[in-house]
Amino acid sequence: MNWRHFVALRYLTSKRKERFISLISLISVAGVAVGVGALIIVISVMSGFDEDLRNKIIGTYSHIEILSDYGVKPSKEFESSILSTPHVKAIAYFLNAQALVRRDAVVIGVIMKGIDPEAETKVKDISRYMKAGTMAVKDSGAILGGELANRLGVRVGDKIAVILPANLKMKDAVSFVSKGYAEGADLDVVGIFNSGMYEYDSSLMYVNIKKAQELLKCQDLTSGAAVKIDDPFNVDGVKRALQEKLGPQYQVRTWIDSNRNFLEALKLEKTVMFIILTLIVMVACFNIAGSLMMTILEKTRDIGILKAIGASNFDVMLIFAMEGGAIGALGTALGSALGIGACWVLKTYKFIKLPSDIYYIDRLPVKVDFQDISIIIAASLLLSLVATVYPALKAAKLDPVEALRYE
């Protein structure tokens, strides 16, 4: 510790003639601590929501979908070509169609998705969201989203009527161009899932892919293939490789492409919350500047003596910069401990309840991301140092003659 550190420490910890100055310093420390703590808690909760929603999207939406306007015909060659691509783990065919579902007098428009239950579980985690019944949908069975089942007023074991497009050519059936409707078939509700995503839970119905092909009269054609890879957050490289391999007649779409607007909104919301809550830290940093200015007024004589015995302007500026930085660092440390501790309590005991019918989760999700915490700590320390610039410069420019004239 050199003499500058010693002087800065003495100014920070010594008794003040004016207790008001000490009070401002304590308020500055508390303000920085509260701001940093609040920022860590809010960002961790938002990261928890973000992670939870991403997992639900990935659980109900395949990592990559391969589509074609004229349908995809299942074949061993096609599957081998896809599975030979690096990072690809599994493939499952699906057949999508727009349809109407009727239960008594209630009629609702849905997306009917034909799947092979065994292959589907290899590419998605939808089975863990099953609320009732089974994922093993058979020829005359259907799996409904929880919201859709509630609107229809059905449970596992009930029957529903499916109204499908009629008089379509095979190509049109796969591209879903409707030219009229006719009664399709009666199906048994064999399962109900609740993914937590309203868009899926209110409009998605799974049926066996063979039944979907029979109802749509499209023989062995499918809408496309769902692909699972080893890392769902590293889909862009696999997407490019598949697109180059398959050619322009196929469209390769990732789960990020299909939910880009939603994911960008989450990212923007998190950024805006970070900026807004950083203002709390900025207010506390204004207190640091005010505390330093009043300390300079109190220590005018000491500054004059230091400069008279040879201290440079830089030495004086550094003393007060270190004092302000110490206030900011102390507040940041206390705030970090407060924020991380509060997040641990929220994550461990989960005592804050949420209405599950609105948020689809009954507890507040928390994810402590130490990269986010590092950014918060760095921003707090930087703002604290910036707040010391003006007071430190004023102290450095103080004329020793003027400082000692009336002493």
Short mmCIF file of C-alpha atoms in Angstrom, two decimals:
data_model
loop_
_atom_site.label_atom_id
_atom_site.label_comp_id
_atom_site.label_asym_id
_atom_site.label_seq_id
_atom_site.Cartn_x
_atom_site.Cartn_y
_atom_site.Cartn_z
CA MET A 1 0.00 0.00 0.00
CA ASN A 2 1.55 3.34 -1.05
CA TRP A 3 0.88 6.67 0.60
CA ARG A 4 -1.97 7.52 -1.79
CA HIS A 5 -3.87 4.40 -0.73
CA PHE A 6 -3.22 5.22 2.91
CA VAL A 7 -4.58 8.78 2.57
CA ALA A 8 -7.65 7.59 0.64
CA LEU A 9 -8.35 4.97 3.31
CA ARG A 10 -7.96 7.51 6.10
CA TYR A 11 -10.36 9.91 4.39
CA LEU A 12 -12.90 7.10 3.92
CA THR A 13 -12.78 5.69 7.46
CA SER A 14 -11.88 8.67 9.68
CA LYS A 15 -14.48 10.55 11.72
CA ARG A 16 -15.88 13.55 9.93
CA LYS A 17 -16.44 16.94 11.43
CA GLU A 18 -19.69 16.97 9.56
CA ARG A 19 -21.66 13.79 10.29
CA PHE A 20 -23.84 14.63 7.33
CA ILE A 21 -20.96 13.75 5.00
CA SER A 22 -20.62 10.32 6.60
CA LEU A 23 -24.36 9.82 6.23
CA ILE A 24 -24.17 10.62 2.51
CA SER A 25 -21.32 8.10 2.12
CA LEU A 26 -23.40 5.41 3.84
CA ILE A 27 -26.39 6.27 1.65
CA SER A 28 -24.13 5.98 -1.40
CA VAL A 29 -22.96 2.52 -0.34
CA ALA A 30 -26.54 1.43 0.41
CA GLY A 31 -27.79 2.86 -2.89
CA VAL A 32 -25.19 1.00 -4.94
CA ALA A 33 -25.90 -2.19 -2.96
CA VAL A 34 -29.66 -1.96 -3.47
CA GLY A 35 -29.25 -1.17 -7.17
CA VAL A 36 -26.82 -4.02 -7.83
CA GLY A 37 -28.88 -6.46 -5.74
CA ALA A 38 -32.13 -5.54 -7.51
CA LEU A 39 -30.45 -5.80 -10.90
CA ILE A 40 -29.07 -9.28 -10.15
CA ILE A 41 -32.44 -10.52 -8.85
CA VAL A 42 -34.47 -9.17 -11.78
CA ILE A 43 -32.03 -10.34 -14.45
CA SER A 44 -31.81 -13.79 -12.82
CA VAL A 45 -35.61 -14.10 -12.75
CA MET A 46 -35.85 -13.01 -16.39
CA SER A 47 -33.10 -15.49 -17.31
CA GLY A 48 -35.14 -18.15 -15.51
CA PHE A 49 -38.24 -17.29 -17.52
CA ASP A 50 -36.16 -17.20 -20.70
CA GLU A 51 -34.65 -20.63 -20.04
CA ASP A 52 -38.00 -22.12 -19.05
CA LEU A 53 -39.72 -20.83 -22.20
CA ARG A 54 -36.86 -21.94 -24.46
CA ASN A 55 -37.03 -25.43 -22.96
CA LYS A 56 -40.78 -25.53 -23.57
CA ILE A 57 -40.34 -24.40 -27.17
CA ILE A 58 -37.64 -27.02 -27.74
CA GLY A 59 -39.85 -29.62 -26.02
CA THR A 60 -42.77 -29.03 -28.37
CA TYR A 61 -40.93 -27.95 -31.51
CA SER A 62 -38.25 -29.99 -33.27
CA HIS A 63 -34.73 -28.59 -33.50
CA ILE A 64 -34.87 -28.53 -37.31
CA GLU A 65 -37.68 -29.15 -39.80
CA ILE A 66 -37.16 -30.15 -43.43
CA LEU A 67 -40.13 -29.13 -45.59
CA SER A 68 -41.14 -29.21 -49.22
CA ASP A 69 -44.04 -27.61 -51.09
CA TYR A 70 -44.79 -30.96 -52.73
CA GLY A 71 -44.30 -33.11 -49.66
CA VAL A 72 -41.54 -35.43 -48.55
CA LYS A 73 -41.70 -39.11 -49.43
CA PRO A 74 -40.14 -41.29 -46.70
CA SER A 75 -37.26 -43.44 -47.91
CA LYS A 76 -34.16 -45.13 -46.54
CA GLU A 77 -31.96 -43.03 -48.82
CA PHE A 78 -33.46 -39.77 -47.54
CA GLU A 79 -33.08 -40.86 -43.90
CA SER A 80 -29.48 -42.01 -44.43
CA SER A 81 -28.62 -38.68 -46.07
CA ILE A 82 -30.00 -36.75 -43.10
CA LEU A 83 -28.53 -39.01 -40.39
CA SER A 84 -25.08 -38.90 -42.01
CA THR A 85 -24.93 -35.13 -41.46
CA PRO A 86 -22.64 -34.23 -38.52
CA HIS A 87 -24.45 -33.55 -35.19
CA VAL A 88 -27.76 -35.09 -36.39
CA LYS A 89 -29.09 -37.65 -33.90
CA ALA A 90 -32.59 -38.63 -35.05
CA ILE A 91 -35.28 -38.04 -37.67
CA ALA A 92 -39.08 -38.40 -37.64
CA TYR A 93 -41.61 -37.73 -40.38
CA PHE A 94 -44.77 -35.68 -39.79
CA LEU A 95 -47.85 -34.63 -41.71
CA ASN A 96 -49.53 -31.30 -40.93
CA ALA A 97 -53.03 -30.27 -41.96
CA GLN A 98 -55.53 -27.61 -41.07
CA ALA A 99 -58.71 -29.06 -39.64
CA LEU A 100 -61.75 -28.40 -37.51
CA VAL A 101 -62.46 -30.33 -34.32
CA ARG A 102 -66.04 -30.72 -33.12
CA ARG A 103 -67.41 -31.80 -29.77
CA ASP A 104 -71.18 -31.48 -29.58
CA ALA A 105 -71.89 -27.85 -30.60
CA VAL A 106 -68.32 -26.61 -30.10
CA VAL A 107 -66.18 -26.34 -33.26
CA ILE A 108 -62.55 -25.14 -33.12
CA GLY A 109 -59.92 -24.75 -35.81
CA VAL A 110 -56.71 -26.72 -35.14
CA ILE A 111 -53.47 -27.88 -36.66
CA MET A 112 -53.66 -31.65 -36.97
CA LYS A 113 -50.19 -33.18 -36.87
CA GLY A 114 -49.68 -36.77 -37.93
CA ILE A 115 -46.74 -38.41 -36.18
CA ASP A 116 -45.09 -41.77 -35.63
CA PRO A 117 -45.21 -41.94 -31.79
CA GLU A 118 -42.05 -44.03 -31.45
CA ALA A 119 -39.97 -41.82 -33.77
CA GLU A 120 -41.47 -38.61 -32.37
CA THR A 121 -40.16 -39.29 -28.86
CA LYS A 122 -36.63 -39.44 -30.32
CA VAL A 123 -36.78 -35.90 -31.73
CA LYS A 124 -38.89 -34.09 -29.10
CA ASP A 125 -39.45 -34.01 -25.36
CA ILE A 126 -43.23 -33.70 -25.71
CA SER A 127 -43.74 -36.90 -23.67
CA ARG A 128 -42.65 -35.15 -20.47
CA TYR A 129 -45.46 -32.62 -20.91
CA MET A 130 -48.18 -35.26 -21.01
CA LYS A 131 -50.81 -34.20 -18.49
CA ALA A 132 -53.02 -37.26 -18.88
CA GLY A 133 -53.16 -40.40 -21.00
CA THR A 134 -50.37 -41.68 -23.22
CA MET A 135 -48.16 -40.48 -26.06
CA ALA A 136 -48.66 -43.79 -27.93
CA VAL A 137 -51.40 -42.50 -30.24
CA LYS A 138 -52.91 -45.30 -32.33
CA ASP A 139 -55.01 -45.38 -35.51
CA SER A 140 -58.19 -43.89 -34.07
CA GLY A 141 -56.60 -41.86 -31.29
CA ALA A 142 -55.80 -38.16 -30.80
CA ILE A 143 -53.68 -36.18 -28.36
CA LEU A 144 -54.90 -32.66 -27.59
CA GLY A 145 -53.30 -29.63 -26.04
CA GLY A 146 -54.59 -28.79 -22.57
CA GLU A 147 -56.20 -25.50 -23.58
CA LEU A 148 -57.84 -27.12 -26.60
CA ALA A 149 -59.22 -29.93 -24.43
CA ASN A 150 -60.62 -27.40 -21.96
CA ARG A 151 -62.33 -25.40 -24.70
CA LEU A 152 -63.87 -28.58 -26.12
CA GLY A 153 -64.75 -29.86 -22.67
CA VAL A 154 -63.18 -33.28 -23.22
CA ARG A 155 -61.06 -35.65 -21.18
CA VAL A 156 -59.11 -38.83 -21.94
CA GLY A 157 -61.57 -41.43 -23.26
CA ASP A 158 -63.98 -38.96 -24.86
CA LYS A 159 -64.66 -38.84 -28.60
CA ILE A 160 -64.22 -35.91 -30.95
CA ALA A 161 -65.13 -35.41 -34.61
CA VAL A 162 -62.51 -34.15 -37.06
CA ILE A 163 -63.62 -32.13 -40.08
CA LEU A 164 -60.99 -32.26 -42.85
CA PRO A 165 -60.46 -30.69 -46.29
CA ALA A 166 -62.30 -32.68 -48.96
CA ASN A 167 -61.84 -33.27 -52.70
CA LEU A 168 -58.18 -32.33 -52.74
CA LYS A 169 -55.48 -33.55 -55.04
CA MET A 170 -52.54 -35.26 -53.39
CA LYS A 171 -50.24 -32.26 -53.90
CA ASP A 172 -52.85 -29.87 -52.51
CA ALA A 173 -53.44 -32.06 -49.47
CA VAL A 174 -49.81 -31.83 -48.51
CA SER A 175 -49.59 -28.08 -49.10
CA PHE A 176 -52.86 -27.62 -47.22
CA VAL A 177 -54.85 -25.63 -49.80
CA SER A 178 -58.44 -26.05 -48.71
CA LYS A 179 -61.24 -26.24 -51.30
CA GLY A 180 -64.14 -27.15 -49.06
CA TYR A 181 -64.79 -29.30 -46.03
CA ALA A 182 -66.29 -32.68 -45.38
CA GLU A 183 -66.73 -34.81 -42.29
CA GLY A 184 -63.52 -36.68 -41.56
CA ALA A 185 -63.68 -39.18 -38.72
CA ASP A 186 -64.41 -39.75 -35.08
CA LEU A 187 -61.33 -40.03 -32.89
CA ASP A 188 -60.79 -41.09 -29.28
CA VAL A 189 -58.89 -38.68 -26.99
CA VAL A 190 -56.00 -40.83 -25.71
CA GLY A 191 -53.84 -38.08 -24.24
CA ILE A 192 -53.69 -34.44 -23.16
CA PHE A 193 -50.44 -32.47 -23.02
CA ASN A 194 -49.63 -29.15 -21.41
CA SER A 195 -46.42 -27.62 -22.81
CA GLY A 196 -46.88 -24.21 -21.22
CA MET A 197 -46.97 -22.52 -24.63
CA TYR A 198 -50.49 -21.21 -25.27
CA GLU A 199 -50.05 -21.25 -29.04
CA TYR A 200 -49.42 -25.00 -29.02
CA ASP A 201 -51.75 -25.98 -26.18
CA SER A 202 -54.74 -24.22 -27.73
CA SER A 203 -54.42 -25.28 -31.37
CA LEU A 204 -52.37 -28.45 -31.74
CA MET A 205 -53.68 -32.00 -32.06
CA TYR A 206 -51.54 -35.09 -32.63
CA VAL A 207 -52.82 -38.14 -34.53
CA ASN A 208 -51.08 -41.21 -35.90
CA ILE A 209 -49.35 -40.38 -39.19
CA LYS A 210 -50.99 -43.37 -40.93
CA LYS A 211 -54.43 -42.07 -39.89
CA ALA A 212 -53.55 -38.58 -41.13
CA GLN A 213 -52.45 -39.96 -44.50
CA GLU A 214 -55.65 -41.96 -44.75
CA LEU A 215 -57.86 -38.98 -43.92
CA LEU A 216 -56.00 -36.65 -46.31
CA LYS A 217 -55.76 -39.32 -49.02
CA CYS A 218 -52.12 -38.50 -49.64
CA GLN A 219 -50.89 -42.12 -49.56
CA ASP A 220 -47.30 -42.27 -48.27
CA LEU A 221 -46.41 -38.57 -48.55
CA THR A 222 -45.57 -36.43 -45.52
CA SER A 223 -45.23 -32.71 -44.94
CA GLY A 224 -41.62 -33.04 -43.89
CA ALA A 225 -39.15 -34.45 -41.42
CA ALA A 226 -38.28 -33.33 -37.90
CA VAL A 227 -34.59 -33.55 -37.03
CA LYS A 228 -32.92 -33.67 -33.62
CA ILE A 229 -29.30 -32.56 -33.18
CA ASP A 230 -26.87 -32.83 -30.28
CA ASP A 231 -26.97 -29.12 -29.39
CA PRO A 232 -30.25 -27.23 -29.96
CA PHE A 233 -28.47 -23.89 -29.54
CA ASN A 234 -26.02 -24.62 -32.35
CA VAL A 235 -28.47 -25.22 -35.19
CA ASP A 236 -27.21 -22.74 -37.78
CA GLY A 237 -24.24 -24.83 -38.91
CA VAL A 238 -26.35 -27.99 -39.24
CA LYS A 239 -29.02 -26.02 -41.09
CA ARG A 240 -26.47 -24.84 -43.69
CA ALA A 241 -25.08 -28.35 -44.12
CA LEU A 242 -28.55 -29.86 -44.62
CA GLN A 243 -29.60 -27.12 -47.05
CA GLU A 244 -26.48 -27.65 -49.17
CA LYS A 245 -27.01 -31.41 -49.16
CA LEU A 246 -30.76 -31.39 -49.96
CA GLY A 247 -30.85 -28.57 -52.50
CA PRO A 248 -33.36 -25.77 -53.18
CA GLN A 249 -36.40 -28.06 -53.46
CA TYR A 250 -36.36 -28.41 -49.67
CA GLN A 251 -36.68 -25.72 -47.02
CA VAL A 252 -34.66 -26.21 -43.83
CA ARG A 253 -36.07 -24.31 -40.86
CA THR A 254 -34.80 -24.25 -37.27
CA TRP A 255 -36.75 -23.77 -34.05
CA ILE A 256 -35.08 -20.35 -33.74
CA ASP A 257 -36.33 -19.33 -37.21
CA SER A 258 -39.89 -20.31 -36.31
CA ASN A 259 -39.86 -18.41 -33.00
CA ARG A 260 -37.50 -15.56 -33.90
CA ASN A 261 -39.91 -12.71 -33.07
CA PHE A 262 -40.74 -14.21 -29.68
CA LEU A 263 -37.07 -14.84 -28.79
CA GLU A 264 -36.03 -11.36 -29.93
CA ALA A 265 -38.80 -9.86 -27.78
CA LEU A 266 -37.45 -11.73 -24.74
CA LYS A 267 -33.93 -10.53 -25.47
CA LEU A 268 -35.09 -6.92 -25.91
CA GLU A 269 -37.12 -7.05 -22.68
CA LYS A 270 -34.11 -8.29 -20.73
CA THR A 271 -31.90 -5.56 -22.21
CA VAL A 272 -34.43 -2.83 -21.43
CA MET A 273 -34.81 -4.04 -17.83
CA PHE A 274 -31.02 -3.99 -17.45
CA ILE A 275 -30.85 -0.40 -18.68
CA ILE A 276 -33.76 0.77 -16.48
CA LEU A 277 -32.42 -0.84 -13.31
CA THR A 278 -28.92 0.47 -14.01
CA LEU A 279 -30.41 3.92 -13.45
CA ILE A 280 -30.76 2.99 -9.76
CA VAL A 281 -27.00 2.45 -9.61
CA MET A 282 -26.45 5.73 -11.47
CA VAL A 283 -28.49 7.62 -8.85
CA ALA A 284 -26.34 6.07 -6.12
CA CYS A 285 -23.24 7.12 -8.04
CA PHE A 286 -24.48 10.73 -8.00
CA ASN A 287 -24.46 10.37 -4.22
CA ILE A 288 -20.84 9.23 -4.45
CA ALA A 289 -20.00 12.39 -6.39
CA GLY A 290 -21.85 14.54 -3.83
CA SER A 291 -20.10 12.81 -0.94
CA LEU A 292 -16.69 13.40 -2.53
CA MET A 293 -17.43 17.07 -3.19
CA MET A 294 -18.33 17.61 0.46
CA THR A 295 -15.24 15.67 1.57
CA ILE A 296 -13.10 17.92 -0.60
CA LEU A 297 -14.62 20.99 1.06
CA GLU A 298 -13.92 19.49 4.49
CA LYS A 299 -10.36 18.47 3.57
CA THR A 300 -9.37 21.66 1.72
CA ARG A 301 -6.60 22.37 4.25
CA ASP A 302 -5.23 18.83 3.97
CA ILE A 303 -5.21 19.05 0.17
CA GLY A 304 -3.33 22.35 0.36
CA ILE A 305 -0.70 20.83 2.69
CA LEU A 306 -0.26 17.77 0.43
CA LYS A 307 0.28 19.94 -2.62
CA ALA A 308 2.60 22.28 -0.69
CA ILE A 309 4.90 19.38 0.24
CA GLY A 310 5.11 18.12 -3.32
CA ALA A 311 2.00 16.07 -4.15
CA SER A 312 1.11 16.42 -7.84
CA ASN A 313 -2.32 17.07 -9.27
CA PHE A 314 -2.44 13.43 -10.37
CA ASP A 315 -1.67 12.28 -6.80
CA VAL A 316 -4.55 14.30 -5.37
CA MET A 317 -6.93 13.20 -8.12
CA LEU A 318 -5.98 9.57 -7.53
CA ILE A 319 -6.65 9.84 -3.78
CA PHE A 320 -10.24 10.94 -4.26
CA ALA A 321 -10.79 8.58 -7.19
CA MET A 322 -9.73 5.69 -4.94
CA GLU A 323 -12.02 6.91 -2.15
CA GLY A 324 -15.02 7.07 -4.49
CA GLY A 325 -14.03 3.77 -6.07
CA ALA A 326 -13.87 2.19 -2.61
CA ILE A 327 -17.43 3.35 -1.87
CA GLY A 328 -18.61 1.90 -5.18
CA ALA A 329 -16.70 -1.36 -4.67
CA LEU A 330 -18.11 -1.80 -1.15
CA GLY A 331 -21.65 -1.17 -2.37
CA THR A 332 -21.14 -3.51 -5.34
CA ALA A 333 -19.83 -6.29 -3.10
CA LEU A 334 -22.72 -5.95 -0.65
CA GLY A 335 -25.25 -5.76 -3.51
CA SER A 336 -23.77 -8.83 -5.22
CA ALA A 337 -23.98 -10.82 -1.99
CA LEU A 338 -27.55 -9.59 -1.44
CA GLY A 339 -28.64 -10.42 -5.00
CA ILE A 340 -27.01 -13.85 -5.20
CA GLY A 341 -28.28 -14.72 -1.72
CA ALA A 342 -31.83 -13.68 -2.59
CA CYS A 343 -31.69 -15.70 -5.83
CA TRP A 344 -30.51 -18.77 -3.89
CA VAL A 345 -33.40 -18.39 -1.44
CA LEU A 346 -35.93 -17.95 -4.28
CA LYS A 347 -34.57 -20.94 -6.17
CA THR A 348 -34.27 -23.20 -3.13
CA TYR A 349 -37.47 -22.51 -1.21
CA LYS A 350 -39.72 -21.30 -4.09
CA PHE A 351 -42.05 -19.44 -1.75
CA ILE A 352 -43.31 -16.96 -4.38
CA LYS A 353 -46.32 -18.53 -6.08
CA LEU A 354 -47.63 -17.63 -9.54
CA PRO A 355 -51.11 -18.25 -11.01
CA SER A 356 -50.45 -21.36 -13.10
CA ASP A 357 -53.45 -20.69 -15.35
CA ILE A 358 -51.73 -17.53 -16.60
CA TYR A 359 -48.02 -18.37 -16.51
CA TYR A 360 -48.22 -22.20 -16.74
CA ILE A 361 -45.70 -22.39 -13.91
CA ASP A 362 -46.55 -22.19 -10.24
CA ARG A 363 -43.21 -20.93 -8.92
CA LEU A 364 -40.89 -18.07 -9.86
CA PRO A 365 -38.09 -19.44 -12.09
CA VAL A 366 -34.56 -18.26 -11.24
CA LYS A 367 -31.36 -18.82 -13.16
CA VAL A 368 -28.15 -17.29 -11.79
CA ASP A 369 -25.97 -16.60 -14.82
CA PHE A 370 -22.51 -15.56 -13.67
CA GLN A 371 -21.81 -13.96 -17.03
CA ASP A 372 -24.72 -11.57 -16.42
CA ILE A 373 -23.53 -10.98 -12.84
CA SER A 374 -20.03 -10.17 -14.10
CA ILE A 375 -21.48 -7.59 -16.49
CA ILE A 376 -23.56 -6.05 -13.67
CA ILE A 377 -20.53 -5.85 -11.35
CA ALA A 378 -18.35 -4.35 -14.09
CA ALA A 379 -21.03 -1.76 -14.95
CA SER A 380 -21.45 -0.80 -11.29
CA LEU A 381 -17.71 -0.38 -10.74
CA LEU A 382 -17.36 1.62 -13.97
CA LEU A 383 -20.22 3.97 -13.02
CA SER A 384 -18.68 4.43 -9.56
CA LEU A 385 -15.35 5.41 -11.08
CA VAL A 386 -16.97 7.75 -13.60
CA ALA A 387 -18.78 9.48 -10.72
CA THR A 388 -15.41 10.30 -9.12
CA VAL A 389 -13.95 12.04 -12.18
CA TYR A 390 -15.38 15.53 -11.65
CA PRO A 391 -14.78 15.75 -7.85
CA ALA A 392 -11.25 14.33 -8.26
CA LEU A 393 -10.43 16.88 -10.97
CA LYS A 394 -11.77 19.71 -8.80
CA ALA A 395 -9.57 18.55 -5.92
CA ALA A 396 -6.53 18.26 -8.19
CA LYS A 397 -6.98 21.82 -9.48
CA LEU A 398 -7.20 23.30 -5.96
CA ASP A 399 -4.60 26.07 -5.46
CA PRO A 400 -2.55 25.34 -2.27
CA VAL A 401 -2.15 29.07 -1.59
CA GLU A 402 -5.92 29.58 -1.64
CA ALA A 403 -6.41 26.44 0.42
CA LEU A 404 -4.08 27.63 3.20
CA ARG A 405 -4.77 31.39 3.09
CA TYR A 406 -7.24 31.41 5.98
CA GLU A 407 -5.66 28.59 7.99
#
